Amino acid sequence: MSEDAPKIEFPCAYPVKVMGFATPDYKQFVMDVMEIHAPGFDRTSVTLRESSTGKYYSVTITIEATGEPQLKALFEDLKASGRVTMVL
């Protein structure tokens, strides 16, 4: 029995959850970064949730993932911004 993670077949619909401090422009910031890496993503699928304390936002966006290099670059750009605490 192999313990390797299952491989993702690209292209595919891929939900990305991005968490960070709640600021008025946080959702737009995340969408702007997504547009660089996944142009034309479905903006109607974007959801924003506020933490119970109101300190954090979680933005979930489903993109059409083309491969691991795209996802890696997206995650790196989001984390490098200093505004993102976690990307799932």
PDB file of C-alpha atoms in Angstrom:
ATOM      1  CA  MET A   1       0.000   0.000   0.000  1.00  0.00           C
ATOM      2  CA  SER A   2       1.467   3.336  -1.085  1.00  0.00           C
ATOM      3  CA  GLU A   3       1.357   6.394   1.162  1.00  0.00           C
ATOM      4  CA  ASP A   4       1.888   8.806  -1.745  1.00  0.00           C
ATOM      5  CA  ALA A   5      -0.664  11.571  -2.016  1.00  0.00           C
ATOM      6  CA  PRO A   6      -3.082  11.138  -4.884  1.00  0.00           C
ATOM      7  CA  LYS A   7      -2.034  12.993  -8.019  1.00  0.00           C
ATOM      8  CA  ILE A   8      -4.194  15.790  -9.356  1.00  0.00           C
ATOM      9  CA  GLU A   9      -5.128  15.619 -13.023  1.00  0.00           C
ATOM     10  CA  PHE A  10      -4.767  19.012 -14.691  1.00  0.00           C
ATOM     11  CA  PRO A  11      -6.517  21.058 -15.870  1.00  0.00           C
ATOM     12  CA  CYS A  12      -9.119  21.013 -13.118  1.00  0.00           C
ATOM     13  CA  ALA A  13     -11.335  23.221 -10.979  1.00  0.00           C
ATOM     14  CA  TYR A  14      -9.210  23.971  -7.914  1.00  0.00           C
ATOM     15  CA  PRO A  15     -10.486  25.853  -4.851  1.00  0.00           C
ATOM     16  CA  VAL A  16      -7.920  28.110  -3.172  1.00  0.00           C
ATOM     17  CA  LYS A  17      -8.569  29.433   0.337  1.00  0.00           C
ATOM     18  CA  VAL A  18      -6.536  32.489   1.345  1.00  0.00           C
ATOM     19  CA  MET A  19      -6.543  33.750   4.937  1.00  0.00           C
ATOM     20  CA  GLY A  20      -5.231  37.037   6.259  1.00  0.00           C
ATOM     21  CA  PHE A  21      -5.938  40.056   8.412  1.00  0.00           C
ATOM     22  CA  ALA A  22      -9.305  41.698   7.774  1.00  0.00           C
ATOM     23  CA  THR A  23      -8.832  44.924   5.831  1.00  0.00           C
ATOM     24  CA  PRO A  24     -11.347  46.702   3.592  1.00  0.00           C
ATOM     25  CA  ASP A  25      -9.408  45.813   0.425  1.00  0.00           C
ATOM     26  CA  TYR A  26      -8.387  42.233   1.324  1.00  0.00           C
ATOM     27  CA  LYS A  27     -10.841  40.490  -1.024  1.00  0.00           C
ATOM     28  CA  GLN A  28      -9.840  42.736  -3.939  1.00  0.00           C
ATOM     29  CA  PHE A  29      -6.137  42.160  -3.174  1.00  0.00           C
ATOM     30  CA  VAL A  30      -6.593  38.374  -3.331  1.00  0.00           C
ATOM     31  CA  MET A  31      -8.617  38.648  -6.545  1.00  0.00           C
ATOM     32  CA  ASP A  32      -5.915  40.827  -8.128  1.00  0.00           C
ATOM     33  CA  VAL A  33      -3.225  38.218  -7.385  1.00  0.00           C
ATOM     34  CA  MET A  34      -5.494  35.444  -8.679  1.00  0.00           C
ATOM     35  CA  GLU A  35      -6.050  37.353 -11.922  1.00  0.00           C
ATOM     36  CA  ILE A  36      -2.282  37.335 -12.549  1.00  0.00           C
ATOM     37  CA  HIS A  37      -2.016  33.549 -12.194  1.00  0.00           C
ATOM     38  CA  ALA A  38      -5.480  32.411 -13.333  1.00  0.00           C
ATOM     39  CA  PRO A  39      -6.833  35.085 -15.677  1.00  0.00           C
ATOM     40  CA  GLY A  40     -10.561  34.975 -16.241  1.00  0.00           C
ATOM     41  CA  PHE A  41     -11.437  32.986 -13.115  1.00  0.00           C
ATOM     42  CA  ASP A  42     -15.126  32.949 -12.181  1.00  0.00           C
ATOM     43  CA  ARG A  43     -15.591  36.027  -9.996  1.00  0.00           C
ATOM     44  CA  THR A  44     -19.118  34.890  -9.070  1.00  0.00           C
ATOM     45  CA  SER A  45     -17.613  31.923  -7.207  1.00  0.00           C
ATOM     46  CA  VAL A  46     -15.591  34.118  -4.822  1.00  0.00           C
ATOM     47  CA  THR A  47     -16.625  33.866  -1.171  1.00  0.00           C
ATOM     48  CA  LEU A  48     -15.511  35.980   1.781  1.00  0.00           C
ATOM     49  CA  ARG A  49     -15.863  34.861   5.379  1.00  0.00           C
ATOM     50  CA  GLU A  50     -15.008  36.793   8.485  1.00  0.00           C
ATOM     51  CA  SER A  51     -13.578  35.072  11.568  1.00  0.00           C
ATOM     52  CA  SER A  52     -15.685  35.010  14.728  1.00  0.00           C
ATOM     53  CA  THR A  53     -13.506  37.755  16.205  1.00  0.00           C
ATOM     54  CA  GLY A  54     -13.556  39.848  13.027  1.00  0.00           C
ATOM     55  CA  LYS A  55      -9.756  39.924  12.946  1.00  0.00           C
ATOM     56  CA  TYR A  56      -9.303  37.670   9.884  1.00  0.00           C
ATOM     57  CA  TYR A  57     -10.870  37.142   6.480  1.00  0.00           C
ATOM     58  CA  SER A  58     -10.949  33.957   4.465  1.00  0.00           C
ATOM     59  CA  VAL A  59     -11.366  34.320   0.706  1.00  0.00           C
ATOM     60  CA  THR A  60     -12.115  31.199  -1.334  1.00  0.00           C
ATOM     61  CA  ILE A  61     -11.750  31.289  -5.104  1.00  0.00           C
ATOM     62  CA  THR A  62     -12.080  28.379  -7.503  1.00  0.00           C
ATOM     63  CA  ILE A  63      -9.706  28.600 -10.440  1.00  0.00           C
ATOM     64  CA  GLU A  64      -9.028  26.447 -13.473  1.00  0.00           C
ATOM     65  CA  ALA A  65      -5.652  25.051 -12.394  1.00  0.00           C
ATOM     66  CA  THR A  66      -3.337  24.249 -15.284  1.00  0.00           C
ATOM     67  CA  GLY A  67      -0.542  22.556 -13.345  1.00  0.00           C
ATOM     68  CA  GLU A  68       1.672  22.493 -10.292  1.00  0.00           C
ATOM     69  CA  PRO A  69       3.944  25.344 -11.497  1.00  0.00           C
ATOM     70  CA  GLN A  70       0.917  27.666 -11.678  1.00  0.00           C
ATOM     71  CA  LEU A  71      -0.234  26.737  -8.163  1.00  0.00           C
ATOM     72  CA  LYS A  72       3.274  27.049  -6.735  1.00  0.00           C
ATOM     73  CA  ALA A  73       3.749  30.532  -8.225  1.00  0.00           C
ATOM     74  CA  LEU A  74       0.301  31.611  -6.996  1.00  0.00           C
ATOM     75  CA  PHE A  75       0.938  30.399  -3.451  1.00  0.00           C
ATOM     76  CA  GLU A  76       4.401  32.019  -3.378  1.00  0.00           C
ATOM     77  CA  ASP A  77       3.073  35.403  -4.541  1.00  0.00           C
ATOM     78  CA  LEU A  78       0.280  35.362  -1.990  1.00  0.00           C
ATOM     79  CA  LYS A  79       2.604  34.450   0.883  1.00  0.00           C
ATOM     80  CA  ALA A  80       5.287  36.947  -0.191  1.00  0.00           C
ATOM     81  CA  SER A  81       2.798  39.806   0.014  1.00  0.00           C
ATOM     82  CA  GLY A  82       2.972  39.919   3.807  1.00  0.00           C
ATOM     83  CA  ARG A  83      -0.828  40.235   3.905  1.00  0.00           C
ATOM     84  CA  VAL A  84      -1.581  36.515   3.814  1.00  0.00           C
ATOM     85  CA  THR A  85      -1.265  34.297   6.866  1.00  0.00           C
ATOM     86  CA  MET A  86      -2.219  30.987   5.251  1.00  0.00           C
ATOM     87  CA  VAL A  87      -3.025  29.507   1.832  1.00  0.00           C
ATOM     88  CA  LEU A  88      -4.819  26.189   1.454  1.00  0.00           C
TER      89      LEU A  88
END
